[in-house]
Structures are given as structure tokens and as C-alpha cells.
Short mmCIF file of C-alpha atoms in Angstrom, two decimals:
data_model
loop_
_atom_site.label_atom_id
_atom_site.label_comp_id
_atom_site.label_asym_id
_atom_site.label_seq_id
_atom_site.Cartn_x
_atom_site.Cartn_y
_atom_site.Cartn_z
CA MET A 1 191.90 83.73 64.71
CA ARG A 2 191.38 87.20 66.21
CA PHE A 3 188.07 86.05 67.71
CA PHE A 4 189.77 82.96 69.14
CA ARG A 5 192.43 85.11 70.85
CA PHE A 6 189.71 87.38 72.24
CA PHE A 7 187.82 84.32 73.50
CA LEU A 8 190.91 82.96 75.25
CA SER A 9 191.60 86.36 76.77
CA GLY A 10 188.04 86.45 78.13
CA LEU A 11 188.44 83.02 79.64
CA TRP A 12 191.69 84.08 81.31
CA LEU A 13 190.07 87.16 82.84
CA CYS A 14 187.12 85.12 84.09
CA ALA A 15 189.47 82.56 85.63
CA LEU A 16 191.47 85.32 87.30
CA ALA A 17 188.32 86.87 88.75
CA ALA A 18 187.16 83.48 89.99
CA HIS A 19 190.30 83.16 92.11
CA ALA A 20 189.95 86.62 93.67
CA SER A 21 187.39 87.74 96.21
CA LEU A 22 187.17 90.79 98.41
CA PRO A 23 188.56 90.36 101.93
CA ASP A 24 186.22 90.85 104.87
CA TYR A 25 186.61 94.49 105.95
CA GLN A 26 184.76 97.02 108.11
CA ALA A 27 183.38 100.11 106.35
CA PHE A 28 183.04 103.60 107.77
CA PRO A 29 181.00 105.51 105.15
CA ALA A 30 181.34 109.23 104.50
CA ALA A 31 180.02 111.61 101.88
CA GLY A 32 183.37 113.16 100.95
CA GLN A 33 185.50 112.36 97.91
CA ARG A 34 188.27 110.55 99.79
CA LEU A 35 188.45 106.84 100.60
CA LEU A 36 191.17 105.51 102.91
CA LEU A 37 191.90 101.78 102.90
CA TRP A 38 193.38 101.12 106.35
CA VAL A 39 195.32 97.84 106.49
CA ALA A 40 196.32 96.89 110.04
CA SER A 41 199.62 95.25 110.86
CA GLU A 42 200.18 91.56 111.45
CA ARG A 43 199.40 92.17 115.12
CA GLY A 44 195.78 92.93 114.35
CA ARG A 45 193.52 95.95 114.46
CA THR A 46 193.54 98.04 117.64
CA ALA A 47 191.00 100.25 119.40
CA PRO A 48 192.88 103.49 118.53
CA GLU A 49 192.83 102.50 114.85
CA LEU A 50 189.08 101.92 114.90
CA ALA A 51 188.57 105.21 116.75
CA ALA A 52 190.65 107.04 114.14
CA ALA A 53 188.65 105.42 111.32
CA GLN A 54 185.40 106.64 112.90
CA GLN A 55 186.85 110.13 113.39
CA LEU A 56 187.97 110.27 109.77
CA ALA A 57 184.49 109.28 108.60
CA GLU A 58 183.03 112.07 110.73
CA ARG A 59 185.40 114.45 108.96
CA GLY A 60 184.25 113.32 105.52
CA VAL A 61 186.84 110.64 104.71
CA ALA A 62 185.36 107.19 104.13
CA VAL A 63 187.42 104.32 105.56
CA TRP A 64 187.56 100.63 104.73
CA SER A 65 189.34 98.99 107.66
CA LEU A 66 191.00 95.62 107.08
CA ASP A 67 192.54 93.34 109.70
CA PRO A 68 194.35 90.90 107.38
CA ALA A 69 195.35 88.30 109.96
CA ASN A 70 191.79 88.10 111.30
CA ALA A 71 190.18 88.16 107.85
CA TYR A 72 192.19 85.12 106.73
CA PHE A 73 192.48 83.35 110.12
CA LEU A 74 196.25 83.68 110.19
CA PRO A 75 198.66 83.82 113.16
CA GLN A 76 199.60 87.33 114.24
CA VAL A 77 203.19 87.13 113.01
CA PRO A 78 204.97 89.01 110.20
CA SER A 79 205.27 85.93 107.97
CA SER A 80 201.46 85.71 107.81
CA MET A 81 201.41 88.89 105.74
CA ASP A 82 203.54 87.15 103.11
CA ALA A 83 200.89 84.43 102.85
CA LEU A 84 197.95 86.72 102.08
CA PRO A 85 196.17 86.15 98.74
CA VAL A 86 197.45 89.13 96.80
CA GLN A 87 194.80 88.67 94.10
CA ASP A 88 192.14 89.37 96.75
CA LEU A 89 193.84 92.60 97.77
CA ALA A 90 194.18 93.67 94.14
CA ALA A 91 190.44 93.07 93.68
CA TRP A 92 189.83 95.15 96.82
CA LEU A 93 191.90 98.01 95.41
CA ARG A 94 189.96 97.87 92.14
CA ALA A 95 186.64 97.88 94.00
CA ALA A 96 187.75 100.94 95.97
CA GLN A 97 188.74 102.77 92.81
CA ALA A 98 185.41 101.86 91.23
CA SER A 99 183.73 103.90 93.99
CA GLY A 100 184.78 107.06 92.17
CA LYS A 101 186.55 108.44 95.25
CA HIS A 102 190.22 109.38 95.56
CA VAL A 103 191.77 106.24 97.06
CA THR A 104 194.68 106.10 99.49
CA VAL A 105 195.96 102.94 101.17
CA PHE A 106 197.44 103.16 104.67
CA ALA A 107 199.37 100.00 105.57
CA VAL A 108 201.20 99.29 108.81
CA ALA A 109 204.44 97.31 109.31
CA ARG A 110 204.56 94.01 107.37
CA ALA A 111 201.14 94.66 105.82
CA ALA A 112 203.05 96.89 103.41
CA VAL A 113 204.26 93.77 101.60
CA PRO A 114 200.91 92.40 100.33
CA VAL A 115 199.65 95.94 99.65
CA LEU A 116 202.60 96.75 97.39
CA ARG A 117 202.42 93.38 95.67
CA ALA A 118 198.70 93.93 95.06
CA ALA A 119 199.50 97.33 93.53
CA VAL A 120 201.90 95.58 91.15
CA LEU A 121 198.93 93.60 89.78
CA LEU A 122 196.97 96.72 88.92
CA GLU A 123 196.86 98.07 85.40
CA PRO A 124 199.38 100.95 84.99
CA ASP A 125 196.66 103.62 84.77
CA ARG A 126 195.00 102.34 87.95
CA ARG A 127 198.34 102.16 89.76
CA SER A 128 199.20 105.74 88.88
CA GLN A 129 195.91 106.92 90.42
CA LEU A 130 196.61 105.21 93.74
CA CYS A 131 198.32 106.73 96.77
CA VAL A 132 199.99 104.50 99.38
CA VAL A 133 201.09 105.56 102.86
CA LEU A 134 203.30 103.07 104.70
CA MET A 135 203.76 103.32 108.46
CA HIS A 136 207.25 101.98 109.44
CA PRO A 137 207.02 99.34 106.67
CA ASN A 138 208.79 96.03 107.11
CA LEU A 139 210.06 95.19 103.63
CA TYR A 140 213.07 93.21 104.78
CA THR A 141 214.12 89.63 104.13
CA THR A 142 216.71 89.92 106.89
CA ALA A 143 217.56 92.78 109.21
CA GLU A 144 220.41 92.83 111.71
CA PRO A 145 221.53 95.71 113.95
CA LEU A 146 224.31 97.91 112.57
CA THR A 147 224.09 96.42 109.07
CA GLU A 148 222.05 97.43 106.03
CA PRO A 149 219.12 95.00 105.64
CA ASP A 150 218.27 92.90 102.63
CA TYR A 151 215.01 93.93 100.95
CA LEU A 152 212.21 91.95 99.34
CA ASP A 153 211.74 91.95 95.59
CA LEU A 154 208.45 93.82 95.23
CA GLY A 155 207.91 93.81 91.47
CA ASP A 156 207.17 96.75 89.17
CA LEU A 157 205.79 99.71 91.15
CA SER A 158 206.05 102.15 88.25
CA GLY A 159 203.79 105.17 88.72
CA LEU A 160 202.76 104.28 92.28
CA ARG A 161 202.99 107.19 94.72
CA VAL A 162 204.37 106.00 98.07
CA ARG A 163 204.91 107.98 101.26
CA VAL A 164 206.77 106.38 104.18
CA LEU A 165 206.04 107.49 107.74
CA GLN A 166 208.95 106.61 110.01
CA PRO A 167 208.84 107.09 113.80
CA ARG A 168 212.07 108.73 114.90
CA ARG A 169 212.58 106.43 117.90
CA SER A 170 212.59 103.26 115.81
CA ALA A 171 215.62 101.02 115.43
CA ALA A 172 214.91 101.02 111.68
CA THR A 173 215.16 104.80 111.25
CA PRO A 174 218.82 104.67 110.09
CA TRP A 175 217.68 102.39 107.27
CA LEU A 176 215.18 104.93 105.89
CA PRO A 177 217.41 106.24 103.04
CA GLY A 178 218.09 102.70 101.83
CA LEU A 179 214.40 101.85 102.03
CA MET A 180 213.46 104.87 99.95
CA GLU A 181 216.11 104.01 97.38
CA HIS A 182 214.80 100.45 97.20
CA LEU A 183 211.22 101.62 96.54
CA ALA A 184 212.38 104.13 93.93
CA ARG A 185 214.46 101.44 92.21
CA HIS A 186 211.24 99.47 91.76
CA GLY A 187 209.61 102.46 90.06
CA ALA A 188 207.69 104.07 92.94
CA ILE A 189 207.42 107.86 93.27
CA VAL A 190 208.58 108.23 96.86
CA SER A 191 208.56 110.70 99.72
CA ASP A 192 208.95 110.33 103.47
CA ALA A 193 208.15 112.01 106.78
CA VAL A 194 209.78 111.37 110.15
CA LEU A 195 207.43 111.32 113.13
CA GLU A 196 209.28 112.88 116.03
CA ASN A 197 209.33 111.45 119.57
CA LEU A 198 207.43 108.31 118.56
CA ARG A 199 208.20 104.59 118.42
CA GLU A 200 206.87 101.92 116.08
CA GLY A 201 203.26 101.03 116.84
CA TYR A 202 203.10 103.88 119.34
CA TRP A 203 199.28 103.70 119.49
CA ALA A 204 199.32 100.09 120.74
CA ARG A 205 202.31 99.89 123.07
CA GLU A 206 201.91 98.40 126.55
CA THR A 207 203.91 101.21 128.17
CA PRO A 208 203.44 104.30 125.98
CA THR A 209 204.88 107.67 126.86
CA ASP A 210 202.46 110.50 127.62
CA PHE A 211 203.26 111.96 124.21
CA GLU A 212 202.54 108.66 122.45
CA THR A 213 199.24 108.33 124.30
CA ALA A 214 198.24 111.81 123.19
CA GLU A 215 199.30 111.19 119.60
CA SER A 216 197.37 107.91 119.46
CA ARG A 217 194.18 109.91 120.04
CA HIS A 218 194.90 112.07 117.01
CA MET A 219 195.81 109.56 114.32
CA ASP A 220 193.02 110.93 112.14
CA SER A 221 194.54 114.41 112.22
CA MET A 222 198.02 113.02 111.56
CA LEU A 223 196.85 111.16 108.48
CA LEU A 224 194.87 114.10 107.12
CA HIS A 225 197.91 116.31 107.63
CA GLN A 226 200.11 113.86 105.74
CA LEU A 227 197.67 113.61 102.84
CA ASP A 228 197.25 117.37 102.60
CA THR A 229 200.93 118.25 102.83
CA TRP A 230 201.92 115.40 100.53
CA GLY A 231 199.39 116.55 97.96
CA CYS A 232 198.16 113.05 97.12
CA LYS A 233 194.41 113.57 97.32
#
């Protein structure tokens, strides 16, 4: 009977693996002990993001850059992120951790949703070893001005370390305390940082301020600073 249960368990694991494959991503190798998984927003990957990935690799941080909408041939709208195969992303996270490097995920806007749901699928010991940085995450079911939004049910995030980066000049900034409470309620170990004088997606805006243009050239330094001051290495 014990052998039969073990056999069934093996079949289940094989079936699970058969339904998960790694998404198509761009790698920027580096010899250091850090690996950053950069997940672009639903609007796609931008030139400043690719430049920052290259700069990080030159500074010893390997980067795997994923454009989810492009990888899965999805429209560039927030709802596309909800349709991503979460099993694939979980397999991607496991492959990154198998590299032996310290893994951090950086997800932008609505891409935070599939990243967090993939983290839920990880084994508790794997999840506790992962760091996640969310740039102005969109975790809302509905969001109306002047009212507290409704949040998505994310699942069990116990042990996951999550840092939220929130541009000060975002309409969602007043919701930051509620967002942090929501993540903590799901078990995440949370912290946040407000990015002064910036708007959401400041590196890809059609009419950026001079300050936003300058900051978009130093995204690598911003991320390294956040990782170092946060202490999630």
C-alpha cells in the first residue's frame, strides 16, 4: 500500500511537470551570487529596462528578463497578466533557485499577480528563500478614486519576503498602507519604500520630467540600493 501511494505521488509530480514549461526569457549572465528575475509589466519590456539589466550584469548581478505578454502572445492589457500559466512561472522560479544564486524577483504593475501566485505554488522552504520586489503593484479587483480598493485573493504567501516600491506621484500612493496590510494578511513579510518625485512607469512615459529621465538611466543603481538597504540578498 505504501509503495502504491508513492507510485501515485510520482505520477502526480510527473503530470504536474508535464504541464509546466519555462517561459521564453532573455538572460544576462554574470559571475556574482545574485540572480534577478525581471518581469516586465503588461505593457511590455522597454529599452530602459533592457539597459538596466545589462548594467546589472556588468556589476555582477545576473538577470533573467521576462516580457510575459510577448512570451505568451497576449494583448498588452492588465487582464492578460491574470491569464498567464502560473505553473510555468513557478517552474521558472524553481529553475532560478536551482542555479545556486540568491534569487530576487522584480515585477512591475499587474505582473505582480502571476509572480505572487507562482510563489504560492512553491514549497515553503523554497518560498522563504525567495525575495520579491514589486514596483507599484496592481493587485486590485476594482479601484475607484477616493475609495479603498478591493484586493485579489493571492493565496498563502507565508514566509515570502516582499518589498513594495511606490512612486510618490502615483494616484495609488494613498492606498499603500492597505496594500501592505493585505499582503501581510496573506502571510508575506512586508516592507515598502516610497520613490520621491516619480510617477508610475516613469522610465517609459511619453512626456517624462527631467528627473524621471535621469532616474530611468539609473534603474540598476536604484534596484541595488533597494536590495542592499532591505537586506534581502
